[in-house]
Amino acid sequence: MRKTQIIGGRMVQWYGSEVEYSSLPLHPLTLADLVKHGRPPLTTPQLLSSANFTLSILPARLAHRIQSLQNLPFIVVSNPHISKIHANYIHSLSTLLPWAQHEITSLEDEIKFTEVMADLVQTHSNTISILARGFLEARKYISPKEVTRFLDEHLRARIGTRLIAEQHLSLHFSSQPHAEIMHESDEAPGFIGVIDTKLKPARIVDHCANIVGEICELKYGVRPSVVINGEPDYSFAHVPAHLEYIMTELLKNAFRATVENGKEREPIEVTIAPKDLHGDANAGEGHSNVGSNIRNTKQGNTDIASGMFTGTSTSTSPTSDSQILPLKHSTPGVTIRIRDRGGGISPENLAHIWDYSFTTFNEDQASSTLSGGGSGSGMDALNAMTGAGGDGGNSLAGLGYGLPLGRAYAEYFGGGIEVKSLWGWGTDVYLKLRGVGRVDRERE
């Protein structure tokens, strides 16, 4: 059985099986789920297990995104940009559904499936910026608060979907059956797919500081120095691309504030503080299948925002699933403090630092952004950094995604970002990240 809808002037097919997938509960994703197949190079059984795990997770997540978009007001989802994203998800799910009907049992099928995954990842590479422009055009029909709620959920859900897909792609190219061709298995011994089990936050900070510093010097003619203290040799397991994005955004703000406040001779201080999350306040609330700080609402799996338009809700109660491993309460992590002397954040602005700035554009700023110009709110090279998750910085420039998206990456696996500002003095930002804990496989 299938249902036909006209979305954005196009006819799309909505199959019964897709509706079934959209009604399935989604499980919070942990870093432990992504490393459970073992260290590369993977054996053939491990590689097939990774492919089947990926296939067991993605269809329901794609179906939930489709349902979430369809729950938006019709005039909003009819916008050509939002309609394009809706069509992309429909296409991706319909491409995966034939694979979901059977188990992947051969390397030949695994190779074909991986090619499909690579195409899907590329298809959704600019989802964020396309959605942003769609909502900007549809701003007369949906409130800024509703846009913020929807994007918070959608962007968080997208983090997990991309991560699941990219993890298998990475494991594929570093796996035993393909290693002789790719010659990648020995180049990154600490990596399990996209996760670096020996990630040094200090190294990421130094790398990001150099990039931001060069752009800062290009624009302002000066650059503040960065001092790294605490425990710079500390390492833990996390996703480097996520930390790079977050750190770039935080340093970008610190550099800009410092220079514009005339304090370029004052160093920006970054403190690395290892953190054992065993003592977290929520640790006593233990759930059988989820980590103490990892919730479906934090990972965008609840569809509350779009459900408000239809009065429907998404069931996300965790059910027994042997494929999902719990995140140990003793998982180690890190707290990184970024301290600057940039004058702090004014009280009126502090309340809006987590907003998507394009939702507050006036008509002139919106028209300028839609026509390819700046936002009219101080756009410069510092706002054109490369973003994580496939979206280039230029496509996001002027849309005010930096901090909200950075917080989404931090919170996705149970971390967070906290901002403490002393108006007239400076700002302290505390970034907390949860790692993956011991990577040794606890079961075969």
CSV table of C-alpha atoms in Angstrom, one decimal:
chain,number,residue,atom,x,y,z
A,1,MET,CA,0.0,0.0,0.0
A,2,ARG,CA,1.3,3.4,-0.8
A,3,LYS,CA,0.1,7.0,-0.4
A,4,THR,CA,0.8,9.8,-3.0
A,5,GLN,CA,1.4,13.4,-1.9
A,6,ILE,CA,2.2,16.5,-3.8
A,7,ILE,CA,5.1,18.2,-2.0
A,8,GLY,CA,6.5,21.4,-3.5
A,9,GLY,CA,4.9,20.8,-6.8
A,10,ARG,CA,6.3,17.3,-7.0
A,11,MET,CA,4.5,14.0,-6.6
A,12,VAL,CA,6.1,11.7,-4.0
A,13,GLN,CA,5.3,8.1,-3.0
A,14,TRP,CA,5.0,7.2,0.6
A,15,TYR,CA,5.0,3.4,1.1
A,16,GLY,CA,3.4,1.5,3.9
A,17,SER,CA,6.7,0.0,5.0
A,18,GLU,CA,8.0,3.6,5.4
A,19,VAL,CA,5.1,4.4,7.6
A,20,GLU,CA,6.0,1.3,9.7
A,21,TYR,CA,9.6,2.4,10.1
A,22,SER,CA,8.5,5.9,11.2
A,23,SER,CA,6.5,4.3,14.0
A,24,LEU,CA,9.5,2.4,15.4
A,25,PRO,CA,11.1,3.7,18.6
A,26,LEU,CA,14.6,5.1,18.2
A,27,HIS,CA,17.4,4.3,20.6
A,28,PRO,CA,19.9,6.8,21.8
A,29,LEU,CA,23.2,6.2,20.1
A,30,THR,CA,26.4,5.8,22.1
A,31,LEU,CA,30.0,5.9,21.0
A,32,ALA,CA,30.2,2.3,22.4
A,33,ASP,CA,27.8,1.3,19.7
A,34,LEU,CA,30.2,2.5,17.0
A,35,VAL,CA,33.3,0.7,18.3
A,36,LYS,CA,31.7,-2.6,19.2
A,37,HIS,CA,32.7,-4.3,15.9
A,38,GLY,CA,36.4,-4.1,16.9
A,39,ARG,CA,39.6,-2.3,15.8
A,40,PRO,CA,40.5,-2.2,12.1
A,41,PRO,CA,41.4,-4.1,10.1
A,42,LEU,CA,38.1,-5.9,10.5
A,43,THR,CA,37.7,-9.5,9.6
A,44,THR,CA,35.0,-10.3,7.1
A,45,PRO,CA,32.5,-11.4,9.7
A,46,GLN,CA,33.1,-8.1,11.6
A,47,LEU,CA,32.7,-6.1,8.5
A,48,LEU,CA,29.4,-7.8,7.6
A,49,SER,CA,28.3,-7.2,11.2
A,50,SER,CA,29.0,-3.5,10.8
A,51,ALA,CA,27.1,-3.3,7.6
A,52,ASN,CA,24.0,-5.1,9.0
A,53,PHE,CA,24.1,-3.0,12.2
A,54,THR,CA,24.1,0.2,10.0
A,55,LEU,CA,21.3,-1.2,7.9
A,56,SER,CA,19.3,-2.1,11.0
A,57,ILE,CA,19.5,1.5,12.4
A,58,LEU,CA,19.3,3.9,9.4
A,59,PRO,CA,15.9,3.2,7.8
A,60,ALA,CA,13.9,4.0,11.0
A,61,ARG,CA,15.9,7.2,11.5
A,62,LEU,CA,15.3,8.3,7.9
A,63,ALA,CA,11.6,7.6,8.2
A,64,HIS,CA,11.4,9.7,11.4
A,65,ARG,CA,13.0,12.6,9.6
A,66,ILE,CA,10.5,12.2,6.7
A,67,GLN,CA,7.6,12.1,9.2
A,68,SER,CA,8.9,15.2,11.0
A,69,LEU,CA,9.1,17.2,7.8
A,70,GLN,CA,5.6,16.1,6.8
A,71,ASN,CA,4.3,17.3,10.2
A,72,LEU,CA,5.3,20.9,9.3
A,73,PRO,CA,2.6,23.2,8.0
A,74,PHE,CA,1.9,22.3,4.3
A,75,ILE,CA,2.9,25.8,3.1
A,76,VAL,CA,6.2,25.5,4.8
A,77,VAL,CA,7.2,22.0,3.5
A,78,SER,CA,6.0,23.2,0.1
A,79,ASN,CA,8.9,25.6,0.0
A,80,PRO,CA,11.3,24.5,-2.8
A,81,HIS,CA,14.3,24.2,-0.4
A,82,ILE,CA,12.5,22.3,2.3
A,83,SER,CA,10.7,20.2,-0.3
A,84,LYS,CA,14.1,19.3,-1.7
A,85,ILE,CA,15.3,18.0,1.6
A,86,HIS,CA,12.1,16.0,2.1
A,87,ALA,CA,12.6,14.5,-1.4
A,88,ASN,CA,16.2,13.6,-0.5
A,89,TYR,CA,15.1,11.7,2.6
A,90,ILE,CA,12.3,9.9,0.6
A,91,HIS,CA,14.9,8.9,-2.0
A,92,SER,CA,17.4,7.7,0.6
A,93,LEU,CA,14.9,5.6,2.4
A,94,SER,CA,13.5,4.1,-0.7
A,95,THR,CA,17.1,3.2,-1.7
A,96,LEU,CA,17.7,1.5,1.6
A,97,LEU,CA,14.4,-0.4,1.9
A,98,PRO,CA,15.3,-3.2,-0.6
A,99,TRP,CA,18.5,-3.8,1.4
A,100,ALA,CA,16.6,-3.9,4.6
A,101,GLN,CA,14.6,-7.0,3.4
A,102,HIS,CA,17.6,-9.3,3.8
A,103,GLU,CA,20.8,-9.7,5.7
A,104,ILE,CA,24.1,-8.8,4.0
A,105,THR,CA,26.1,-12.1,4.0
A,106,SER,CA,28.8,-11.6,1.4
A,107,LEU,CA,31.6,-9.2,0.7
A,108,GLU,CA,30.2,-8.5,-2.8
A,109,ASP,CA,26.9,-7.3,-1.2
A,110,GLU,CA,28.8,-5.3,1.4
A,111,ILE,CA,30.7,-3.5,-1.3
A,112,LYS,CA,27.5,-2.6,-3.1
A,113,PHE,CA,25.9,-1.5,0.1
A,114,THR,CA,28.8,0.7,1.0
A,115,GLU,CA,28.6,2.4,-2.4
A,116,VAL,CA,25.0,3.1,-1.7
A,117,MET,CA,25.9,4.6,1.7
A,118,ALA,CA,28.5,6.8,0.1
A,119,ASP,CA,26.0,8.2,-2.3
A,120,LEU,CA,23.5,8.8,0.5
A,121,VAL,CA,26.0,10.7,2.6
A,122,GLN,CA,26.9,12.9,-0.4
A,123,THR,CA,23.2,13.5,-1.1
A,124,HIS,CA,22.7,15.0,2.3
A,125,SER,CA,25.9,16.9,2.5
A,126,ASN,CA,24.2,20.4,2.4
A,127,THR,CA,21.0,19.6,4.3
A,128,ILE,CA,21.6,22.2,7.0
A,129,SER,CA,22.2,25.2,4.8
A,130,ILE,CA,19.3,24.3,2.4
A,131,LEU,CA,16.9,23.9,5.3
A,132,ALA,CA,18.0,27.2,6.7
A,133,ARG,CA,17.3,29.1,3.5
A,134,GLY,CA,14.0,27.3,3.2
A,135,PHE,CA,12.9,28.5,6.6
A,136,LEU,CA,14.2,32.0,5.8
A,137,GLU,CA,11.9,32.1,2.8
A,138,ALA,CA,9.0,30.6,4.7
A,139,ARG,CA,9.5,33.0,7.8
A,140,LYS,CA,6.0,34.5,7.3
A,141,TYR,CA,4.3,31.1,8.0
A,142,ILE,CA,6.3,29.8,10.9
A,143,SER,CA,7.5,31.6,14.0
A,144,PRO,CA,11.2,31.9,14.9
A,145,LYS,CA,10.6,29.8,18.1
A,146,GLU,CA,9.1,27.0,16.1
A,147,VAL,CA,11.9,27.1,13.6
A,148,THR,CA,14.5,26.9,16.4
A,149,ARG,CA,12.7,23.9,18.0
A,150,PHE,CA,12.5,22.1,14.7
A,151,LEU,CA,16.1,22.7,13.7
A,152,ASP,CA,17.4,21.7,17.2
A,153,GLU,CA,15.7,18.3,16.8
A,154,HIS,CA,16.5,17.9,13.1
A,155,LEU,CA,20.2,18.8,13.4
A,156,ARG,CA,20.7,16.5,16.4
A,157,ALA,CA,19.1,13.6,14.7
A,158,ARG,CA,21.2,14.3,11.6
A,159,ILE,CA,24.4,14.0,13.7
A,160,GLY,CA,23.6,10.4,14.6
A,161,THR,CA,22.4,9.4,11.1
A,162,ARG,CA,25.6,10.7,9.4
A,163,LEU,CA,27.8,9.3,12.1
A,164,ILE,CA,26.4,5.8,11.7
A,165,ALA,CA,26.8,6.0,7.9
A,166,GLU,CA,30.3,7.5,8.0
A,167,GLN,CA,31.5,5.0,10.6
A,168,HIS,CA,30.7,2.1,8.4
A,169,LEU,CA,32.3,3.8,5.4
A,170,SER,CA,35.5,4.4,7.4
A,171,LEU,CA,35.5,0.8,8.7
A,172,HIS,CA,35.0,-0.4,5.2
A,173,PHE,CA,38.0,1.3,3.8
A,174,SER,CA,40.3,0.3,6.7
A,175,SER,CA,39.0,-3.3,6.9
A,176,GLN,CA,41.0,-6.4,6.2
A,177,PRO,CA,39.3,-7.5,2.9
A,178,HIS,CA,40.0,-4.0,1.4
A,179,ALA,CA,43.1,-2.9,3.2
A,180,GLU,CA,45.5,-4.2,0.5
A,181,ILE,CA,43.8,-1.9,-2.0
A,182,MET,CA,43.4,1.1,0.2
A,183,HIS,CA,46.7,0.9,2.2
A,184,GLU,CA,45.1,2.8,5.1
A,185,SER,CA,45.1,0.2,7.9
A,186,ASP,CA,48.4,1.3,9.4
A,187,GLU,CA,48.2,5.1,8.9
A,188,ALA,CA,45.9,5.8,11.9
A,189,PRO,CA,46.4,3.0,14.4
A,190,GLY,CA,44.4,4.8,17.1
A,191,PHE,CA,41.3,5.1,15.0
A,192,ILE,CA,38.2,2.9,15.0
A,193,GLY,CA,36.4,4.3,12.0
A,194,VAL,CA,35.8,8.0,12.6
A,195,ILE,CA,36.6,7.7,16.3
A,196,ASP,CA,40.1,8.4,17.6
A,197,THR,CA,40.7,6.3,20.7
A,198,LYS,CA,43.9,8.3,21.4
A,199,LEU,CA,42.5,11.8,20.8
A,200,LYS,CA,44.5,14.5,22.5
A,201,PRO,CA,42.3,17.6,23.0
A,202,ALA,CA,45.4,19.8,23.2
A,203,ARG,CA,46.4,18.8,19.7
A,204,ILE,CA,43.0,19.7,18.4
A,205,VAL,CA,43.0,23.0,20.2
A,206,ASP,CA,46.4,23.9,18.8
A,207,HIS,CA,45.3,23.0,15.2
A,208,CYS,CA,42.1,25.0,15.4
A,209,ALA,CA,43.9,28.0,17.1
A,210,ASN,CA,46.4,28.1,14.1
A,211,ILE,CA,43.6,28.1,11.5
A,212,VAL,CA,41.5,30.7,13.3
A,213,GLY,CA,44.6,32.8,14.2
A,214,GLU,CA,45.6,33.0,10.5
A,215,ILE,CA,42.1,34.2,9.5
A,216,CYS,CA,42.0,36.6,12.4
A,217,GLU,CA,45.4,38.1,11.4
A,218,LEU,CA,44.2,38.4,7.8
A,219,LYS,CA,41.2,40.4,8.8
A,220,TYR,CA,42.5,42.4,11.8
A,221,GLY,CA,46.2,42.4,11.3
A,222,VAL,CA,46.8,40.9,14.7
A,223,ARG,CA,46.1,37.6,16.5
A,224,PRO,CA,46.0,36.8,20.2
A,225,SER,CA,48.2,34.0,21.5
A,226,VAL,CA,46.7,30.8,22.9
A,227,VAL,CA,48.1,29.3,26.1
A,228,ILE,CA,47.2,25.6,26.7
A,229,ASN,CA,47.5,24.4,30.3
A,230,GLY,CA,46.1,21.8,32.6
A,231,GLU,CA,46.9,18.4,31.3
A,232,PRO,CA,47.8,18.8,27.6
A,233,ASP,CA,49.0,15.2,27.3
A,234,TYR,CA,45.6,13.8,28.3
A,235,SER,CA,43.9,11.6,25.7
A,236,PHE,CA,40.5,9.9,25.4
A,237,ALA,CA,38.3,8.4,22.8
A,238,HIS,CA,36.0,10.7,20.8
A,239,VAL,CA,35.1,11.9,17.3
A,240,PRO,CA,37.8,14.4,16.2
A,241,ALA,CA,35.6,16.1,13.6
A,242,HIS,CA,33.1,17.0,16.2
A,243,LEU,CA,35.7,18.4,18.6
A,244,GLU,CA,37.3,20.4,15.8
A,245,TYR,CA,34.0,22.0,14.8
A,246,ILE,CA,33.2,22.9,18.4
A,247,MET,CA,36.6,24.2,19.2
A,248,THR,CA,36.8,26.3,16.0
A,249,GLU,CA,33.5,28.0,16.9
A,250,LEU,CA,34.5,28.7,20.5
A,251,LEU,CA,38.0,30.0,19.5
A,252,LYS,CA,36.5,32.0,16.7
A,253,ASN,CA,34.3,33.9,19.2
A,254,ALA,CA,37.2,34.3,21.7
A,255,PHE,CA,39.6,35.6,19.1
A,256,ARG,CA,37.1,38.1,17.7
A,257,ALA,CA,36.0,39.4,21.1
A,258,THR,CA,39.6,39.7,22.3
A,259,VAL,CA,40.7,41.7,19.2
A,260,GLU,CA,37.7,43.9,19.0
A,261,ASN,CA,38.0,44.7,22.7
A,262,GLY,CA,41.6,45.9,22.1
A,263,LYS,CA,43.0,43.1,24.3
A,264,GLU,CA,45.0,41.3,21.6
A,265,ARG,CA,48.1,41.2,23.9
A,266,GLU,CA,46.1,39.2,26.4
A,267,PRO,CA,46.4,35.5,25.7
A,268,ILE,CA,43.4,33.2,25.3
A,269,GLU,CA,43.8,30.5,28.0
A,270,VAL,CA,42.6,27.0,27.3
A,271,THR,CA,42.7,24.5,30.2
A,272,ILE,CA,42.4,20.8,29.6
A,273,ALA,CA,40.9,19.0,32.7
A,274,PRO,CA,40.4,15.2,32.5
A,275,LYS,CA,37.0,14.3,33.9
A,276,ASP,CA,35.8,10.9,35.2
A,277,LEU,CA,32.0,11.0,34.7
A,278,HIS,CA,31.5,8.3,37.3
A,279,GLY,CA,30.4,10.9,39.8
A,280,ASP,CA,27.8,12.6,37.6
A,281,ALA,CA,24.7,13.6,39.4
A,282,ASN,CA,22.5,11.6,37.0
A,283,ALA,CA,24.6,8.4,37.3
A,284,GLY,CA,22.2,7.0,39.9
A,285,GLU,CA,19.3,7.2,37.5
A,286,GLY,CA,20.7,4.2,35.6
A,287,HIS,CA,18.7,3.0,32.6
A,288,SER,CA,19.3,-0.5,31.3
A,289,ASN,CA,20.0,0.6,27.7
A,290,VAL,CA,21.1,4.2,27.8
A,291,GLY,CA,23.9,6.2,29.3
A,292,SER,CA,23.2,8.4,32.3
A,293,ASN,CA,23.2,11.6,30.3
A,294,ILE,CA,22.1,10.4,26.9
A,295,ARG,CA,18.4,11.0,26.1
A,296,ASN,CA,16.3,10.7,23.0
A,297,THR,CA,15.4,14.4,23.4
A,298,LYS,CA,19.0,15.4,23.4
A,299,GLN,CA,19.6,13.4,20.2
A,300,GLY,CA,16.6,14.8,18.3
A,301,ASN,CA,14.8,11.4,18.3
A,302,THR,CA,11.4,12.6,19.6
A,303,ASP,CA,9.9,14.8,16.9
A,304,ILE,CA,8.2,17.0,19.5
A,305,ALA,CA,8.7,20.2,17.5
A,306,SER,CA,6.9,19.1,14.3
A,307,GLY,CA,4.5,17.0,16.3
A,308,MET,CA,3.0,20.2,17.8
A,309,PHE,CA,1.5,21.1,14.4
A,310,THR,CA,-0.4,17.8,14.1
A,311,GLY,CA,-0.9,16.9,17.8
A,312,THR,CA,0.9,13.6,17.2
A,313,SER,CA,3.8,12.3,19.3
A,314,THR,CA,6.6,9.9,18.6
A,315,SER,CA,7.1,6.8,20.8
A,316,THR,CA,10.7,6.7,21.9
A,317,SER,CA,10.6,4.3,24.9
A,318,PRO,CA,13.6,2.1,24.8
A,319,THR,CA,13.0,-1.5,24.2
A,320,SER,CA,15.3,-4.5,24.6
A,321,ASP,CA,17.8,-4.6,21.8
A,322,SER,CA,20.9,-6.7,22.1
A,323,GLN,CA,22.6,-4.6,19.4
A,324,ILE,CA,22.7,-1.5,21.6
A,325,LEU,CA,25.4,-1.5,24.2
A,326,PRO,CA,25.1,0.6,27.4
A,327,LEU,CA,27.5,3.5,28.0
A,328,LYS,CA,29.3,2.7,31.2
A,329,HIS,CA,28.8,5.3,34.0
A,330,SER,CA,32.6,5.3,34.6
A,331,THR,CA,33.2,6.5,31.0
A,332,PRO,CA,36.1,9.1,31.2
A,333,GLY,CA,35.8,12.4,29.5
A,334,VAL,CA,37.3,15.9,29.5
A,335,THR,CA,36.4,19.4,30.4
A,336,ILE,CA,38.0,22.2,28.4
A,337,ARG,CA,37.8,25.8,29.5
A,338,ILE,CA,38.3,28.6,27.1
A,339,ARG,CA,39.0,31.9,28.8
A,340,ASP,CA,39.3,35.3,27.1
A,341,ARG,CA,39.5,39.0,28.0
A,342,GLY,CA,37.1,40.1,25.3
A,343,GLY,CA,34.9,42.2,27.4
A,344,GLY,CA,32.2,39.6,28.0
A,345,ILE,CA,28.7,39.3,26.6
A,346,SER,CA,26.1,42.0,27.3
A,347,PRO,CA,23.2,40.8,29.4
A,348,GLU,CA,20.7,41.4,26.5
A,349,ASN,CA,22.8,39.3,24.1
A,350,LEU,CA,23.6,36.6,26.6
A,351,ALA,CA,20.0,35.4,26.5
A,352,HIS,CA,20.2,34.8,22.7
A,353,ILE,CA,23.5,33.2,22.2
A,354,TRP,CA,21.9,29.8,21.5
A,355,ASP,CA,19.4,31.2,18.9
A,356,TYR,CA,19.9,30.7,15.2
A,357,SER,CA,20.5,34.3,14.3
A,358,PHE,CA,18.8,34.1,10.9
A,359,THR,CA,15.5,33.6,12.8
A,360,THR,CA,15.8,37.3,14.0
A,361,PHE,CA,16.7,38.8,10.6
A,362,ASN,CA,14.8,41.8,9.5
A,363,GLU,CA,13.5,42.0,5.9
A,364,ASP,CA,16.7,43.7,4.6
A,365,GLN,CA,19.0,41.1,6.3
A,366,ALA,CA,16.9,38.2,5.0
A,367,SER,CA,16.9,39.6,1.5
A,368,SER,CA,20.6,40.1,1.5
A,369,THR,CA,21.3,36.6,2.8
A,370,LEU,CA,19.0,35.0,0.3
A,371,SER,CA,20.6,36.9,-2.6
A,372,GLY,CA,24.0,35.7,-1.5
A,373,GLY,CA,25.2,38.7,0.4
A,374,GLY,CA,26.2,39.1,4.0
A,375,SER,CA,23.6,39.0,6.8
A,376,GLY,CA,24.1,42.6,7.6
A,377,SER,CA,25.3,41.8,11.1
A,378,GLY,CA,29.1,41.9,10.8
A,379,MET,CA,29.8,39.0,8.5
A,380,ASP,CA,33.5,38.5,7.8
A,381,ALA,CA,36.1,35.8,7.2
A,382,LEU,CA,35.8,34.5,10.8
A,383,ASN,CA,32.2,33.5,10.1
A,384,ALA,CA,33.2,31.5,7.0
A,385,MET,CA,34.9,28.5,8.6
A,386,THR,CA,34.3,25.0,7.4
A,387,GLY,CA,31.5,23.3,9.2
A,388,ALA,CA,31.3,19.7,10.5
A,389,GLY,CA,29.0,17.1,9.0
A,390,GLY,CA,29.4,18.0,5.3
A,391,ASP,CA,28.3,21.6,5.3
A,392,GLY,CA,30.9,24.0,4.0
A,393,GLY,CA,31.3,27.2,6.0
A,394,ASN,CA,30.4,29.4,3.1
A,395,SER,CA,27.0,27.8,2.8
A,396,LEU,CA,26.4,28.5,6.4
A,397,ALA,CA,27.9,32.0,6.5
A,398,GLY,CA,25.5,34.5,8.0
A,399,LEU,CA,23.0,32.0,9.3
A,400,GLY,CA,24.2,32.0,12.9
A,401,TYR,CA,24.6,28.2,13.3
A,402,GLY,CA,28.0,28.2,15.1
A,403,LEU,CA,27.1,28.0,18.8
A,404,PRO,CA,23.8,26.1,18.5
A,405,LEU,CA,25.3,23.4,16.3
A,406,GLY,CA,28.4,23.3,18.5
A,407,ARG,CA,26.2,22.6,21.5
A,408,ALA,CA,24.3,19.9,19.6
A,409,TYR,CA,27.6,18.1,18.9
A,410,ALA,CA,28.7,18.4,22.5
A,411,GLU,CA,25.4,17.3,24.0
A,412,TYR,CA,24.9,14.4,21.6
A,413,PHE,CA,26.9,11.9,23.6
A,414,GLY,CA,26.2,13.4,27.1
A,415,GLY,CA,28.4,16.4,27.2
A,416,GLY,CA,27.6,20.1,27.1
A,417,ILE,CA,28.7,23.7,26.8
A,418,GLU,CA,28.3,26.3,29.6
A,419,VAL,CA,29.0,30.0,29.1
A,420,LYS,CA,30.0,32.2,32.1
A,421,SER,CA,30.4,35.9,31.2
A,422,LEU,CA,31.7,38.8,33.2
A,423,TRP,CA,30.3,41.8,31.4
A,424,GLY,CA,33.1,44.3,30.9
A,425,TRP,CA,35.8,41.8,31.5
A,426,GLY,CA,35.7,38.5,29.6
A,427,THR,CA,34.1,35.1,29.1
A,428,ASP,CA,34.7,31.6,30.3
A,429,VAL,CA,33.3,28.7,28.2
A,430,TYR,CA,33.3,25.2,29.6
A,431,LEU,CA,33.1,22.4,27.1
A,432,LYS,CA,32.4,19.0,28.6
A,433,LEU,CA,32.7,15.8,26.5
A,434,ARG,CA,32.1,12.2,27.4
A,435,GLY,CA,34.4,9.6,25.8
A,436,VAL,CA,33.9,6.0,24.9
A,437,GLY,CA,35.6,4.4,27.9
A,438,ARG,CA,37.5,1.2,27.4
A,439,VAL,CA,37.5,0.1,23.8
A,440,ASP,CA,38.4,-3.5,24.5
A,441,ARG,CA,35.5,-5.7,23.4
A,442,GLU,CA,33.6,-7.1,26.3
A,443,ARG,CA,32.0,-9.8,24.2
A,444,GLU,CA,32.4,-11.4,20.9
